[in-house]
mmCIF file of C-alpha atoms and ligand atoms in Angstrom:
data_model
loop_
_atom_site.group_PDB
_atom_site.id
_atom_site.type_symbol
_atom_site.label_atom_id
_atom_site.label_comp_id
_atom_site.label_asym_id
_atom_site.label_seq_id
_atom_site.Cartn_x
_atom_site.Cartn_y
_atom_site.Cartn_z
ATOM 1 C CA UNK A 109 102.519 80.703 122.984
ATOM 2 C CA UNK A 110 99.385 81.299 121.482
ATOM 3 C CA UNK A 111 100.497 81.093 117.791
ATOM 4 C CA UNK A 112 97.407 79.371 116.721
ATOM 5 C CA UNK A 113 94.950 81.324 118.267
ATOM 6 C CA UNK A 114 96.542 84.554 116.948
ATOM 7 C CA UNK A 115 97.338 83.374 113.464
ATOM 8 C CA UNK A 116 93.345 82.382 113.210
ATOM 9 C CA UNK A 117 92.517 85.795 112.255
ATOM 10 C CA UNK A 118 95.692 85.911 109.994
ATOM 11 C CA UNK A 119 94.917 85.447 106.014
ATOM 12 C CA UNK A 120 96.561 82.418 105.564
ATOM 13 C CA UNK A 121 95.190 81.217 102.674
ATOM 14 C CA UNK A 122 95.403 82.933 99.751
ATOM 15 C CA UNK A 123 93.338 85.263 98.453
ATOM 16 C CA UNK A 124 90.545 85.374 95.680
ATOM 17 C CA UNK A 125 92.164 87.216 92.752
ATOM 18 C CA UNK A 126 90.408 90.320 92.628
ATOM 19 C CA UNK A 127 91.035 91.105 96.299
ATOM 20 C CA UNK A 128 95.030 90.540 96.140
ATOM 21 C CA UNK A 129 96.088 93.425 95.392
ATOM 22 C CA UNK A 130 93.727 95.606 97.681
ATOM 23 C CA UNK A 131 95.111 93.534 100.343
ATOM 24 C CA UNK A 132 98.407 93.183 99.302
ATOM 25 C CA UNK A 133 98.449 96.900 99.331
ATOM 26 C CA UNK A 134 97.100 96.845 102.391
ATOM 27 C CA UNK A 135 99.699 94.025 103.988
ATOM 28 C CA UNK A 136 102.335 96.634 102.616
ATOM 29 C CA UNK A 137 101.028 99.431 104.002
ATOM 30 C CA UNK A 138 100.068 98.446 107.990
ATOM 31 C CA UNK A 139 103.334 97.825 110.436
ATOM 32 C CA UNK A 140 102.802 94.679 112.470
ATOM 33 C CA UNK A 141 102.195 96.458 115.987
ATOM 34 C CA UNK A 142 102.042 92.869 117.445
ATOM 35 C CA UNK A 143 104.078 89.224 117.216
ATOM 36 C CA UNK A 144 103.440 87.651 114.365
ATOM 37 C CA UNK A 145 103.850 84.550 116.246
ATOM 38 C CA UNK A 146 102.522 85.137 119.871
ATOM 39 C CA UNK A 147 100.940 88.597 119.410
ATOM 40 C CA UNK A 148 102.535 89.997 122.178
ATOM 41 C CA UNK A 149 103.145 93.611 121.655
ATOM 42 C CA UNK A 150 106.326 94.348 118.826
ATOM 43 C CA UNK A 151 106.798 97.407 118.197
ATOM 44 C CA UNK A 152 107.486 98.282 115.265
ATOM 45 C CA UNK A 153 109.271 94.513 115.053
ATOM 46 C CA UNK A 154 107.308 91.451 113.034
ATOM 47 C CA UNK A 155 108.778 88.987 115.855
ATOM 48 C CA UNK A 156 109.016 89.962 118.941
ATOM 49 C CA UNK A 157 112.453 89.758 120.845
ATOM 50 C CA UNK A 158 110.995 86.829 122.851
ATOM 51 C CA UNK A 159 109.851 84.928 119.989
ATOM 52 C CA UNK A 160 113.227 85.779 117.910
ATOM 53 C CA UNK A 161 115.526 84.387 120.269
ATOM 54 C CA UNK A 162 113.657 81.034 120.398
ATOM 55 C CA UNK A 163 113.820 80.622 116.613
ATOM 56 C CA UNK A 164 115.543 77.170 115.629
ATOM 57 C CA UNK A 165 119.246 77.753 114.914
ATOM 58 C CA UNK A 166 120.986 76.560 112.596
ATOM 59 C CA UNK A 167 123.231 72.946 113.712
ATOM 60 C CA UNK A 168 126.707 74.313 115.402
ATOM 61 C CA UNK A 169 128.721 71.829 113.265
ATOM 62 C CA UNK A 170 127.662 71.628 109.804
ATOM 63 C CA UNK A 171 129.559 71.457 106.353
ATOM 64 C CA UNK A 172 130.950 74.273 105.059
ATOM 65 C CA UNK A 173 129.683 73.945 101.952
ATOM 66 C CA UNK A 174 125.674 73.086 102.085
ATOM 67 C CA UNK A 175 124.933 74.018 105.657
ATOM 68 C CA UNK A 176 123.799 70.124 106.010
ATOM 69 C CA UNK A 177 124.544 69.245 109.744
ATOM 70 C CA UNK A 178 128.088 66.792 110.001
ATOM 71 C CA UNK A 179 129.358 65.832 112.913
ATOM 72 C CA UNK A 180 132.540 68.143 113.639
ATOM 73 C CA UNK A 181 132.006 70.372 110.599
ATOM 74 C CA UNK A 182 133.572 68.482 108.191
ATOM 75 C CA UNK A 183 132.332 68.627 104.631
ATOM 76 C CA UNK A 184 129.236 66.252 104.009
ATOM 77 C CA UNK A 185 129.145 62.783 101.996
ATOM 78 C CA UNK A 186 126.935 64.326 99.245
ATOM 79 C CA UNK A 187 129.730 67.567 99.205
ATOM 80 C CA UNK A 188 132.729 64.853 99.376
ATOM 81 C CA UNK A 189 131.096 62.608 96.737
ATOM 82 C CA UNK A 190 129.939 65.487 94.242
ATOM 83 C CA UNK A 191 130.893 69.167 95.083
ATOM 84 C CA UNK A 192 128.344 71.698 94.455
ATOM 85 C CA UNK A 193 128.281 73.692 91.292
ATOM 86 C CA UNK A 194 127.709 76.516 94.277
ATOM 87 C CA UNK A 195 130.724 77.823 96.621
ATOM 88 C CA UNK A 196 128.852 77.896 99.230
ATOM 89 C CA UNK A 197 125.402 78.362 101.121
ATOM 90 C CA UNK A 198 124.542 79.820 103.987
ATOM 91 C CA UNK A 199 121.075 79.979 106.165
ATOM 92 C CA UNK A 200 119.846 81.847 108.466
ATOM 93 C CA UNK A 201 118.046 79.221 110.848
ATOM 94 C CA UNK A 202 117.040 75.593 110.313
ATOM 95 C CA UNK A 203 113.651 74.616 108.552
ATOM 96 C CA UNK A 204 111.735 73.777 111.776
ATOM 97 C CA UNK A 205 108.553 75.386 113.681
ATOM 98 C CA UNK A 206 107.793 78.007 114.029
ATOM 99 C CA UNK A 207 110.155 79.178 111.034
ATOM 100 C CA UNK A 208 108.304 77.007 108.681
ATOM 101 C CA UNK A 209 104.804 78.822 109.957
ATOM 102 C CA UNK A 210 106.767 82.501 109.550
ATOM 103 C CA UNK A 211 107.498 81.255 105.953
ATOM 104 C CA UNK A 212 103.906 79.507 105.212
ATOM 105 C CA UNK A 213 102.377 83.292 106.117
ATOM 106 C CA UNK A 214 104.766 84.950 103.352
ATOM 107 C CA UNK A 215 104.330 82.346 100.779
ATOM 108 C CA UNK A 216 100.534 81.645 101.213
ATOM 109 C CA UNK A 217 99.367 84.448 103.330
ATOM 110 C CA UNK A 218 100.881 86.654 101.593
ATOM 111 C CA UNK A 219 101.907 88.720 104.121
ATOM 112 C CA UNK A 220 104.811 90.499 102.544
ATOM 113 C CA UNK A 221 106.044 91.769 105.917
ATOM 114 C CA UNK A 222 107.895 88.766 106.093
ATOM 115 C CA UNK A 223 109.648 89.373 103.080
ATOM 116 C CA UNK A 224 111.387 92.899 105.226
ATOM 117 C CA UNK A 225 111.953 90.430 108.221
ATOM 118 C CA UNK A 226 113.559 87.644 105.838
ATOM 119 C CA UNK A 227 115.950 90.177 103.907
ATOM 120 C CA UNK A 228 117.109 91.455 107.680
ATOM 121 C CA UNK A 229 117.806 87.908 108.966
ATOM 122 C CA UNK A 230 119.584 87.185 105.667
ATOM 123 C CA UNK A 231 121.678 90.497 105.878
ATOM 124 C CA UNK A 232 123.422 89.440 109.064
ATOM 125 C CA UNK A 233 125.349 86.399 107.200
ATOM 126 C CA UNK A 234 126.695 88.429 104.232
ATOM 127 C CA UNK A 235 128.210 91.578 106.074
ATOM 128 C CA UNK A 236 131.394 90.606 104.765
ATOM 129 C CA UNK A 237 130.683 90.099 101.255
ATOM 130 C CA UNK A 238 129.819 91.800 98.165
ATOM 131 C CA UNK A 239 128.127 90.903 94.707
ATOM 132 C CA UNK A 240 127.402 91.849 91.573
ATOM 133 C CA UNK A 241 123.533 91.003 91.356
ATOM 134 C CA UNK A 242 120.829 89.336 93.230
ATOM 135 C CA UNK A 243 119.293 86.315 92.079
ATOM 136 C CA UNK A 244 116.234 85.389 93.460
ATOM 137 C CA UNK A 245 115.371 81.156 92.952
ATOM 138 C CA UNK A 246 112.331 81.666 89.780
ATOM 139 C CA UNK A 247 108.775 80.068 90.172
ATOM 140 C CA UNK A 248 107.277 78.346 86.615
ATOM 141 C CA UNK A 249 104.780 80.844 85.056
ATOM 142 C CA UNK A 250 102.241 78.259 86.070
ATOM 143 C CA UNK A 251 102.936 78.476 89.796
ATOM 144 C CA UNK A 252 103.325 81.964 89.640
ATOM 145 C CA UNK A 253 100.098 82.581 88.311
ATOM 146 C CA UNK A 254 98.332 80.378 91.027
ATOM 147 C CA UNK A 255 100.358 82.211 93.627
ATOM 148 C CA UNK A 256 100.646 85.738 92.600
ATOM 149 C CA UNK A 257 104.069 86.407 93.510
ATOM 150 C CA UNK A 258 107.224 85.113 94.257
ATOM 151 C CA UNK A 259 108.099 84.968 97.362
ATOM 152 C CA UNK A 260 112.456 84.520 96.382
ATOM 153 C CA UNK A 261 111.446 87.442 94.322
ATOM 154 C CA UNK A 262 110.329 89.312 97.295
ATOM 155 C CA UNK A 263 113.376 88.464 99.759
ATOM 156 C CA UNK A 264 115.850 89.225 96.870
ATOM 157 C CA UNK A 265 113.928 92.871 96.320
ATOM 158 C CA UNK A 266 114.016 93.725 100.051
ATOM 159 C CA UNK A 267 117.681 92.262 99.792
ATOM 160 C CA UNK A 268 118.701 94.177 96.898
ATOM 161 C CA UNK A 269 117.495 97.544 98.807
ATOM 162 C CA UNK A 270 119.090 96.953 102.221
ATOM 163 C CA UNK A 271 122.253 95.833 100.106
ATOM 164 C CA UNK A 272 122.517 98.720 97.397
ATOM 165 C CA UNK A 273 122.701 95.721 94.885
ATOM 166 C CA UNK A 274 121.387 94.893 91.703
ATOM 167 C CA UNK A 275 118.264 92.238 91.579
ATOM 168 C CA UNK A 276 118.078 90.441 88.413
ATOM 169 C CA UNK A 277 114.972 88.604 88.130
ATOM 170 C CA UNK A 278 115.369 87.429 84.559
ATOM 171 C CA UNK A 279 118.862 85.776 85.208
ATOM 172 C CA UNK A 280 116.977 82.417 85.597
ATOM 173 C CA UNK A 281 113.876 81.200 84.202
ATOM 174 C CA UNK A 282 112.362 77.926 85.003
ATOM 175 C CA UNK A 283 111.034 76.170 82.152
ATOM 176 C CA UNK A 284 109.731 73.157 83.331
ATOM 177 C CA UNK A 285 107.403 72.986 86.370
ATOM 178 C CA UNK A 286 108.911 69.940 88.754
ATOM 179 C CA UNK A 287 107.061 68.134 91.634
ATOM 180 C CA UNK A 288 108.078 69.730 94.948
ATOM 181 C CA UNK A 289 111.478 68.413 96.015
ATOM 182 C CA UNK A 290 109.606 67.899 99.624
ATOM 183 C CA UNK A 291 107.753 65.271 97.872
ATOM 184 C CA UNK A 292 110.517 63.088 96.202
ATOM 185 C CA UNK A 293 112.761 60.588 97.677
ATOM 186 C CA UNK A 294 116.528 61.874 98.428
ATOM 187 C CA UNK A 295 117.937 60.504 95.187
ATOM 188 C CA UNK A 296 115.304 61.701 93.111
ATOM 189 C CA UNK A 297 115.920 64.932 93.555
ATOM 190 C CA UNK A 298 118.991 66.227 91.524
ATOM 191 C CA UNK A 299 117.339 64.653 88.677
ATOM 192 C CA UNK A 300 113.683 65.905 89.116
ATOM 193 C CA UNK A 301 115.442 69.516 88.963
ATOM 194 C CA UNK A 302 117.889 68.802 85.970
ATOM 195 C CA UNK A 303 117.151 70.589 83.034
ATOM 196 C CA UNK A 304 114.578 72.992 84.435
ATOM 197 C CA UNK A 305 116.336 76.085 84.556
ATOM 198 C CA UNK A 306 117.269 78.136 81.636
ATOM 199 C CA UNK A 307 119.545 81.507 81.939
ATOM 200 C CA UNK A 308 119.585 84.657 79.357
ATOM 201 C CA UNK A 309 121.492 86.872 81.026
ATOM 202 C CA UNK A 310 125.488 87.475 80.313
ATOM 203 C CA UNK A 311 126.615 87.055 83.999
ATOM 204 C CA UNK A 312 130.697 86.957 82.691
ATOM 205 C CA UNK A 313 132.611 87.994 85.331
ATOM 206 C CA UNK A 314 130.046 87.922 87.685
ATOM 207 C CA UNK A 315 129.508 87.354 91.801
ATOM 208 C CA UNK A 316 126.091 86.350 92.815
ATOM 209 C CA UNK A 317 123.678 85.550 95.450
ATOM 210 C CA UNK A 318 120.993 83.034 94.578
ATOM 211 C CA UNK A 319 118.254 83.799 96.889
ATOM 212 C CA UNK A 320 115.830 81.198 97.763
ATOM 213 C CA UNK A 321 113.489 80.765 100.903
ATOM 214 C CA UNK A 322 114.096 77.537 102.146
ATOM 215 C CA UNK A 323 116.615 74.949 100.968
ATOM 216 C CA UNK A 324 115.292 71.585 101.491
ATOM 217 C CA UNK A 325 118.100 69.173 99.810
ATOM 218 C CA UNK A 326 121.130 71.661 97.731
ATOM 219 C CA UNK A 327 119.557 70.143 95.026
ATOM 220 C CA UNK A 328 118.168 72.946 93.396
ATOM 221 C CA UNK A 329 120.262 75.435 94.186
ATOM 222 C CA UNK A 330 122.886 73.381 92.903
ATOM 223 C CA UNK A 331 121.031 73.008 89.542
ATOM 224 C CA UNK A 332 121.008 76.323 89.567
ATOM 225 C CA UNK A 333 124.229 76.867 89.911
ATOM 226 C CA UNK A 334 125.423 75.407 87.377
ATOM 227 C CA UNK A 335 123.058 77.132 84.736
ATOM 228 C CA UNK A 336 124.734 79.928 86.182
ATOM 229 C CA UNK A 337 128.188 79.293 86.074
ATOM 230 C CA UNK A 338 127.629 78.102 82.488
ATOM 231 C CA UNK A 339 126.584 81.648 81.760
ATOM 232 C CA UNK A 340 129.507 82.956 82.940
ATOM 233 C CA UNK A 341 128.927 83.337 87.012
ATOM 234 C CA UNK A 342 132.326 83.195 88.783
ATOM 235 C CA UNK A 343 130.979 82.972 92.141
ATOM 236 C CA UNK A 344 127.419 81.931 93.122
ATOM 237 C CA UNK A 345 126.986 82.485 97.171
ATOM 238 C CA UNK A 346 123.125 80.637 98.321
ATOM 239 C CA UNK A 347 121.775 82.629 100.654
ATOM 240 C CA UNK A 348 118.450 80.856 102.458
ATOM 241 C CA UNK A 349 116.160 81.890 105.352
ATOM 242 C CA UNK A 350 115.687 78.336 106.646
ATOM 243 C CA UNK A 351 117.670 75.138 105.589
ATOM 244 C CA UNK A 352 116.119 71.839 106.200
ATOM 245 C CA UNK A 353 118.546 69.462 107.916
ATOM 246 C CA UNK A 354 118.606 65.892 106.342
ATOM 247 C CA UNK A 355 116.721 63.955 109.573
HETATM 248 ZN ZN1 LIG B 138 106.368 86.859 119.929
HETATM 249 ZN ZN1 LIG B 139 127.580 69.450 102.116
#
């Protein structure tokens, strides 16, 4: 696989400001003719069938309510000891390579191609439910500005079209910008994300899907969740391209 070689040319990094949205424009308006990870010839396809069927899967036995990998698919010991605000998640394929490098292209190379390819992955696990609105995981205004656009935001649109469903970006806000959960020890986490959601939306009554890109510990879906559920939420489904498994 020549992933390296191919991605060279790639704009990984992000772009100066005035250029974003020519290229971003540009991104949108060019299909990927080849691989984004081998650059084999695609189609019409961002991975090619090769590449696809070599992405990680997620663990066969895992618990039914994060994803986390258990042993025979019983529920977890963080899910026994203190059940998610959420009912449950679900994930397309496990946070490994080269899913973390298809991921690192939509978030920093803003290549939002992905974002299609994400949606269609994520549209396989919810065939046999429906919800009320889309709810993509928010950035803080602060990383949002550095980044340009969020790429939850971007899955949930794509989502929201494929679905015929409602995307409701201004169901959660995040008010207070948090280290990234990557960066914090296990048991830090639920409390580095308490408090840093806010909700203004009436969701009474309501199903959703909380749309994030990768889940790395259910803490902050599970934070958000709650803010959710507080506002009314009956049902709030997690729907993630990649879940990172705990070892
Ligand atoms: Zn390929
Ligand atoms: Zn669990």
């Amino acid at each position: 696989m020549n992933y390296r070689g191919h991605t060279n040319g790639m704009s990984i990094l992000p772009y100066p400001t005035p250029l974003k949205a020519f290229a971003e424009r540009l991104a949108g308006s060019l299909l990927p003719a080849s691989c984004l990870l081998c650059g084999a010839d695609s189609g019409k396809e961002l991975i090619c069938a090769a590449c696809s069927a070599d992405l990680p899967p997620q663990p066969q036995h895992r618990c039914p309510l994060c994803a986390d990998q258990t042993t025979h698919g019983e529920r977890c010991g963080a899910c026994l000891k203190d059940p998610p605000h959420f009912d449950v998640a679900v994930a397309a394929f496990r946070y490994d390579f080269p899913v973390d490098r298809i991921i690192h292209a939509l978030k920093y190379g803003h290549q939002l191609a992905v974002a299609g390819w994400c949606a269609e992955q994520l549209i396989r696990l919810l065939t046999d439910r429906s919800f009320d609105r889309l709810v993509p995981l928010p950035l803080h205004q602060e990383r949002l500005r550095e980044r340009g656009f969020n790429q939850s935001g971007e899955i949930a649109r794509k989502l929201g079209i494929l679905l015929g469903t409602q995307v409701d970006i201004e169901a959660l806000l995040r008010t207070r910008a948090t280290p990234p959960q990557a960066d914090l020890p296990y048991k830090e986490r639920q409390r580095n994300v308490r408090g840093a959601f806010e909700c203004r939306s009436d969701l009474a009554g309501q199903h959703l899907l909380l749309i994030d890109d990768v889940m790395t510990t259910a803490a902050t879906a599970n934070e958000c969740a709650r803010i959710l559920k507080m506002h009314g939420a009956v049902s709030v489904t997690v729907a993630v391209v990649a879940r990172a498994l705990k070892d």
